[in-house]
Structure formats: C-alpha cells, structure tokens
XYZ file of C-alpha atoms in Angstrom:
352
model
C -14.250 17.101 22.869
C -13.797 15.045 20.529
C -14.397 11.413 21.095
C -12.519 9.208 18.637
C -12.705 5.673 18.191
C -9.409 3.835 17.008
C -9.169 0.546 15.604
C -6.125 -0.985 15.859
C -4.843 1.138 18.425
C -1.857 -1.904 19.535
C -0.490 -1.421 16.684
C 2.314 -0.020 14.881
C 0.705 2.913 12.777
C -2.357 2.957 15.654
C -0.109 2.929 18.725
C 1.799 6.864 16.784
C -1.642 7.953 16.103
C -3.042 6.954 19.839
C -0.320 8.977 21.490
C -0.858 11.835 18.894
C -5.194 11.543 19.615
C -3.647 11.949 23.368
C -1.359 14.881 23.204
C -3.891 16.455 21.031
C -7.057 15.791 24.264
C -9.079 14.235 21.955
C -11.171 11.550 23.918
C -9.585 7.849 22.681
C -11.802 4.044 23.090
C -8.687 2.213 21.296
C -9.259 -0.858 20.685
C -7.267 -3.797 19.082
C -8.093 -7.536 18.181
C -4.245 -8.411 19.165
C -3.561 -10.964 16.442
C -1.306 -13.009 16.025
C 0.901 -12.875 13.298
C 1.241 -9.026 14.202
C 1.739 -9.279 18.259
C 2.435 -12.220 18.757
C 0.370 -15.269 21.319
C -1.416 -13.996 24.453
C -0.420 -10.443 23.412
C -2.660 -7.524 25.554
C -1.996 -3.842 25.900
C -3.167 -1.907 28.622
C -5.552 0.614 28.081
C -6.451 -0.837 24.981
C -9.783 -2.765 23.984
C -9.646 -6.415 23.253
C -11.930 -5.966 20.808
C -12.164 -7.253 16.801
C -13.480 -5.190 13.976
C -15.970 -8.720 12.887
C -17.674 -8.136 15.350
C -20.649 -5.774 15.685
C -22.533 -5.515 18.261
C -18.939 -4.654 20.666
C -18.232 -2.171 18.046
C -21.725 -0.532 18.334
C -21.311 -0.319 21.951
C -17.354 0.730 21.355
C -18.675 3.543 19.675
C -21.103 4.638 22.686
C -20.800 9.107 22.054
C -18.065 8.557 19.405
C -17.765 11.651 16.921
C -14.780 10.379 14.601
C -14.177 6.756 13.276
C -10.185 5.836 12.921
C -9.475 3.107 11.268
C -6.517 1.484 11.457
C -6.778 -2.015 11.965
C -5.839 -4.354 8.927
C -3.975 -7.521 8.621
C -0.871 -5.532 6.466
C 2.416 -6.288 4.031
C 2.744 -8.208 0.358
C 1.622 -11.044 2.593
C 3.915 -14.669 1.663
C 1.962 -16.461 -0.406
C -2.149 -16.620 -2.191
C -2.878 -19.097 0.571
C -2.779 -15.209 2.892
C -5.950 -14.265 0.618
C -9.098 -15.238 3.403
C -7.534 -13.593 6.008
C -7.235 -10.027 4.289
C -10.421 -10.582 2.934
C -12.142 -11.403 6.846
C -9.874 -8.892 8.156
C -9.428 -5.669 5.861
C -12.171 -6.135 3.965
C -15.234 -7.737 5.868
C -13.745 -6.355 9.344
C -14.817 -2.823 7.476
C -18.050 -3.605 6.116
C -19.514 -4.476 9.484
C -17.556 -0.983 11.344
C -20.073 0.824 8.839
C -22.623 -1.591 9.143
C -21.925 -0.213 13.460
C -21.667 3.420 12.078
C -24.823 3.320 10.634
C -26.367 1.703 13.863
C -24.221 4.550 16.379
C -25.374 7.164 14.462
C -21.442 8.177 14.239
C -20.645 9.971 10.283
C -17.089 10.327 9.871
C -14.499 8.047 8.952
C -10.797 8.481 8.974
C -10.074 5.447 6.927
C -5.896 3.945 6.827
C -5.359 3.187 3.119
C -2.629 2.934 1.012
C -0.154 3.506 -1.659
C -0.529 -0.030 -3.124
C -3.753 0.738 -4.509
C -2.198 2.236 -7.692
C -0.447 -0.890 -8.395
C 1.722 0.607 -10.875
C 2.759 4.642 -10.702
C 2.326 7.276 -13.635
C 4.717 6.776 -16.521
C 5.347 9.011 -19.707
C 6.703 8.020 -22.766
C 9.925 10.426 -24.431
C 6.722 12.716 -25.345
C 5.541 13.427 -22.649
C 2.518 10.987 -23.451
C 0.634 8.947 -19.934
C 0.910 5.226 -20.236
C 0.369 2.540 -18.628
C 2.544 -0.317 -18.101
C 1.058 -4.332 -17.839
C 2.250 -6.429 -15.154
C 6.272 -6.897 -15.699
C 6.266 -10.457 -17.267
C 8.621 -13.257 -15.562
C 10.918 -13.436 -18.494
C 12.691 -10.470 -18.089
C 12.265 -10.338 -14.612
C 14.110 -13.666 -14.905
C 17.175 -11.486 -17.452
C 17.264 -8.662 -14.737
C 15.135 -6.779 -16.845
C 13.672 -4.590 -14.293
C 12.590 -1.351 -15.484
C 8.854 -0.319 -17.467
C 9.010 -0.237 -21.011
C 5.596 0.907 -23.257
C 4.203 -2.327 -24.007
C 3.645 -1.011 -27.733
C 7.171 0.274 -28.381
C 9.337 -1.294 -26.258
C 10.178 2.532 -25.137
C 11.686 2.969 -21.775
C 9.388 4.621 -18.929
C 9.853 7.938 -17.176
C 8.833 7.950 -13.660
C 6.345 10.521 -12.453
C 4.856 11.331 -9.502
C 1.486 9.823 -8.439
C -1.982 11.842 -7.955
C -5.258 11.257 -6.043
C -6.944 10.542 -9.380
C -4.067 7.879 -10.526
C -5.720 5.217 -12.401
C -6.229 2.408 -9.278
C -4.632 -0.770 -10.271
C -3.945 -2.770 -6.810
C -1.595 -5.620 -7.807
C -1.448 -8.007 -4.488
C -4.022 -9.730 -1.584
C -2.972 -7.081 0.414
C -3.777 -4.062 -2.779
C -7.220 -5.770 -3.355
C -8.105 -5.174 0.175
C -6.757 -1.926 0.901
C -9.091 -0.751 -2.080
C -12.287 -2.555 -1.571
C -11.807 -1.245 2.173
C -11.745 2.157 -0.124
C -14.961 1.070 -2.254
C -16.669 0.216 1.056
C -16.264 3.329 2.402
C -16.817 5.550 -0.432
C -20.495 3.782 -0.668
C -21.587 3.975 2.767
C -20.569 7.879 2.666
C -22.601 8.161 -0.778
C -25.681 6.006 0.997
C -25.550 7.946 4.089
C -24.432 11.466 3.637
C -20.982 10.660 5.463
C -17.788 11.842 5.262
C -14.293 9.151 5.341
C -11.007 10.594 4.004
C -8.771 7.868 3.240
C -5.131 8.017 3.312
C -3.148 6.582 1.552
C 0.224 6.172 2.826
C 3.389 5.366 1.023
C 6.635 2.931 2.176
C 5.644 4.320 7.106
C 8.891 3.863 9.014
C 9.892 4.616 12.542
C 10.325 3.919 16.717
C 8.116 0.672 17.027
C 8.604 -0.785 13.787
C 7.752 -4.601 13.913
C 11.197 -6.311 13.909
C 12.070 -9.255 10.785
C 8.890 -10.818 9.947
C 7.880 -11.520 6.628
C 4.636 -8.468 7.241
C 7.158 -5.626 8.272
C 8.008 -3.069 5.838
C 11.313 -3.474 4.238
C 13.179 -0.359 6.124
C 12.474 -2.993 9.865
C 13.668 -5.951 7.750
C 17.384 -3.791 6.723
C 17.291 -2.633 10.105
C 16.911 -6.024 11.654
C 20.057 -7.904 9.300
C 22.582 -5.113 10.168
C 21.744 -5.254 13.728
C 22.723 -8.757 13.158
C 25.330 -7.488 11.326
C 24.328 -8.775 7.996
C 24.405 -7.449 5.174
C 21.025 -5.417 4.065
C 19.835 -7.396 1.423
C 18.313 -5.729 -1.944
C 15.419 -6.925 -4.713
C 16.082 -6.035 -8.244
C 18.262 -3.316 -8.587
C 17.435 -1.254 -5.722
C 17.111 1.061 -7.847
C 12.960 0.912 -7.722
C 11.800 4.817 -6.385
C 9.515 4.911 -3.440
C 8.597 8.172 -0.734
C 9.429 6.342 3.211
C 7.256 8.765 5.230
C 7.709 9.139 8.668
C 5.267 7.505 10.950
C 5.229 10.620 13.177
C 4.230 12.325 10.333
C 1.638 10.016 9.759
C 0.336 10.308 12.435
C 0.326 14.021 12.132
C -2.000 13.735 9.249
C -4.899 11.689 10.905
C -5.161 14.391 13.042
C -5.205 16.864 10.979
C -8.350 14.564 9.463
C -10.076 14.505 12.863
C -9.888 17.609 13.050
C -11.263 18.431 9.564
C -14.879 18.383 8.318
C -15.040 17.315 4.632
C -18.060 16.402 2.870
C -18.018 12.754 0.788
C -14.685 10.641 0.093
C -11.974 12.495 0.200
C -8.800 9.751 -0.407
C -5.590 12.058 -0.019
C -1.440 10.603 -0.559
C 0.106 10.874 2.517
C 4.176 11.310 2.093
C 7.194 13.399 2.703
C 6.705 14.665 -1.393
C 10.981 13.519 -1.763
C 11.290 9.891 -4.018
C 14.205 7.715 -2.839
C 15.002 4.683 -3.848
C 15.628 0.892 -2.111
C 19.006 0.968 -2.285
C 19.526 3.937 -1.588
C 17.096 3.487 1.820
C 19.620 0.487 2.762
C 22.482 2.356 2.129
C 21.528 5.373 4.468
C 20.687 2.745 6.950
C 24.028 0.513 6.323
C 26.021 3.659 7.642
C 24.721 5.224 9.590
C 24.672 1.731 11.359
C 28.940 1.490 10.061
C 26.981 -1.690 8.756
C 28.246 -3.747 5.640
C 27.082 -2.145 2.385
C 23.872 -2.972 1.082
C 24.186 -6.964 -1.209
C 22.374 -6.284 -4.677
C 21.178 -9.244 -4.875
C 18.745 -8.937 -9.027
C 16.098 -11.453 -6.821
C 13.006 -10.436 -7.541
C 9.249 -10.977 -5.529
C 5.495 -11.866 -7.903
C 3.046 -9.393 -8.020
C 6.044 -6.220 -6.906
C 5.284 -2.684 -9.141
C 8.707 -0.720 -9.606
C 8.322 2.434 -8.766
C 5.541 4.697 -6.755
C 6.269 7.696 -5.758
C 3.110 10.106 -4.657
C 2.939 13.975 -4.797
C 1.961 15.691 -1.539
C 0.215 18.610 -2.834
C -3.003 17.487 -2.182
C -3.003 17.109 1.416
C -1.162 20.145 1.684
C -4.123 21.618 0.193
C -6.616 20.113 1.888
C -5.894 19.029 4.957
C -2.724 21.877 5.474
C -0.151 18.348 6.398
C 2.521 17.726 5.015
C 6.095 16.085 6.372
C 8.019 18.002 8.534
C 10.767 14.681 8.341
C 12.930 13.848 5.536
C 13.540 10.076 4.603
C 17.685 10.976 4.909
C 17.459 12.515 7.914
C 13.930 10.330 8.975
C 16.412 7.111 8.264
C 19.808 8.103 9.847
C 17.463 7.837 12.715
C 15.661 5.217 12.487
C 18.782 2.967 12.363
C 19.125 3.285 16.044
C 15.787 3.516 17.201
C 13.808 1.095 19.029
C 12.242 -1.915 17.231
C 8.861 -3.867 18.317
C 9.539 -7.602 19.411
C 7.415 -10.393 17.508
C 7.063 -13.303 18.177
C 6.876 -15.740 14.914
C 3.414 -17.119 14.829
C 3.148 -17.199 10.357
C 0.951 -16.064 8.325
C -2.336 -13.920 9.498
C -5.210 -16.950 10.594
C -8.625 -16.479 9.504
C-alpha cells in the first residue's frame, strides 16, 4: 500500500484530498499546522497531526515509511496588504524548503506540490495579427478611468486572450504568486539535486463544498455565496468580464490522486482546470440565480495587482495523468450555491 504524507490536511483542498486518498485505499499520514487565519483560534482536527512544515525534526519523524509527499499546506489568497509578505515567505517558501530537506533526510523522493495559476500573472494574449504579446501591468490611471482590458504596449491595440499552456511565461504579480513560484523553483532544484520527482499542480480557481466563508483569503465564489446568504447582491470588481477557469474541488482531489499514482521523472508542471472559461460576472450571476438572490452589482472597483484574464489549457494534464475535469463550471457552481461552507473565525492576516 502506498503511504503518503499529506500536509494541509485540514484545509479546504487538503480535506478533500484526504477523503479521496482514503477512498483510494492509500495509507495517509495527515498533518496540518491549524493556522488561526485558516481555522480560527484553538482549532484541532481529529485524525490529523498538529505539525508545522517548518519543523524539520517533526517532519522527518512523520515521514517514516512515506513513499510520496502531497504538499497542500500554504498561506493562500491575494492577501490584504504588503504587510502579509513575511507570512507568505515563511509558511510557503521556507516551509517548502524545510519539507524538501526533510524528504532528502528521510529518503522520500516523490513530491506532489499544490501550485497555482497565479504563477503565470497575466494570461496569454495575441494581437490582431495573431502574434503573442506580453502586456505589462495595467496602469492605475486606466483602471481609475474604467479601462480594464490589456492593450499592446507598442500600438495601443486591444489584445485577445488565449489559453495558457504550462510552458507559458511565468510572471507573478502578487505576494502569494511570488511565493508559489518560489515553491516551484525550490522543488525543481531539489529534483535536479536528488534525482527525485515533482508534479506541480497549478490549480486554477478552486471552489466547492466546505470552502471557508467570507474572509480576505477566501475564493471569490465563496465571497459571492456569503453575500447572497445575507440577502445582498454579490459585488463584482471591474466590469465583470474578467475570464477565469473555475475547477471543482472534487476534480482537484482527483488530480492529486492521479499524480500520486503517476511515476514521472524530474519536474512536471500541470494545469488543473476545467478547460471551460467563464467570466467573474457569469460566476456571480449563476450563483445569484441558483439561490434566487439579487443580481450581481458591477462596481467598477479594482484591486491593484489583479490580472485581467487567465484561462488554461487542460491538454497536458490529460496527456500526462489521464486527468480531465468531470464537473463543468455552470453545473458545479449551480450546486455550490447551496453547498455547505466552513465557518472560520475572523482572526485577521496570517501570523508569521
């Protein structure tokens, strides 16, 4: 029986991976640091070891007999402000570096890493002639004026978005994004140095049962849900036409199980997505209609560092793992409108 160490096992995604792993008859050592920002103060989960991935000695002990590490633990989300940066660097980057060192000491050579589509920054764009163009960060003056679309920096022409593939340019544009790319870089260097293997799963917008309720670190789908539960209209930033890929957490768990079973060499990055783009405005509308709530409010507000469009190709994951999403966004979001959410105390930004 394959024995896995699952970090972040009490989290939203980690909990679903834990259920899927047990359902696949894997022997799971489940650990979680139970951070207050994610779980509230004094939280504890039955059957899950309280363990911080920055504690190397505890990791080595937990890793006895482990064949594969499935690393879900991370401080997630866009954050509140720049003051959050030390927490992201400490938990995500230093924590991953400690984990990799513990794997080396314990003789474990296989890692499945929860990465994110945020490493791409803006998605892939082409001009009117079909040439790939890399737009720079959007100017605040344009955003203040309600001009949200990316344009060619040389000609000022509007750009069309395309599906992002795994070999696309990486350009993190938030603290969280920088930390996720650093995780990938540490893991890739570890694979080269040790001969180990890494599957980095670049999750797109994950949603589903047991998402945390409205916190600064929740996904936008949960924030829309929270508004609707209070009888309020979901508030949509910009013009609501931002294109994204929303992938159900059950599919994300399935991608992890497929990665645990795969025997790949070196470092492999894979998009985990539905392959069906949807706009943020459409997400809010589907949820509002499914709950019979007020229509979304398009605010025109924006967040510095947000990207305009980021949608993914699902082809490589299917070719490499045999994985393809089974729940498409409109179907999944309609069900999510009444799915249970997880209550979490408002403890503020993550602690270092």
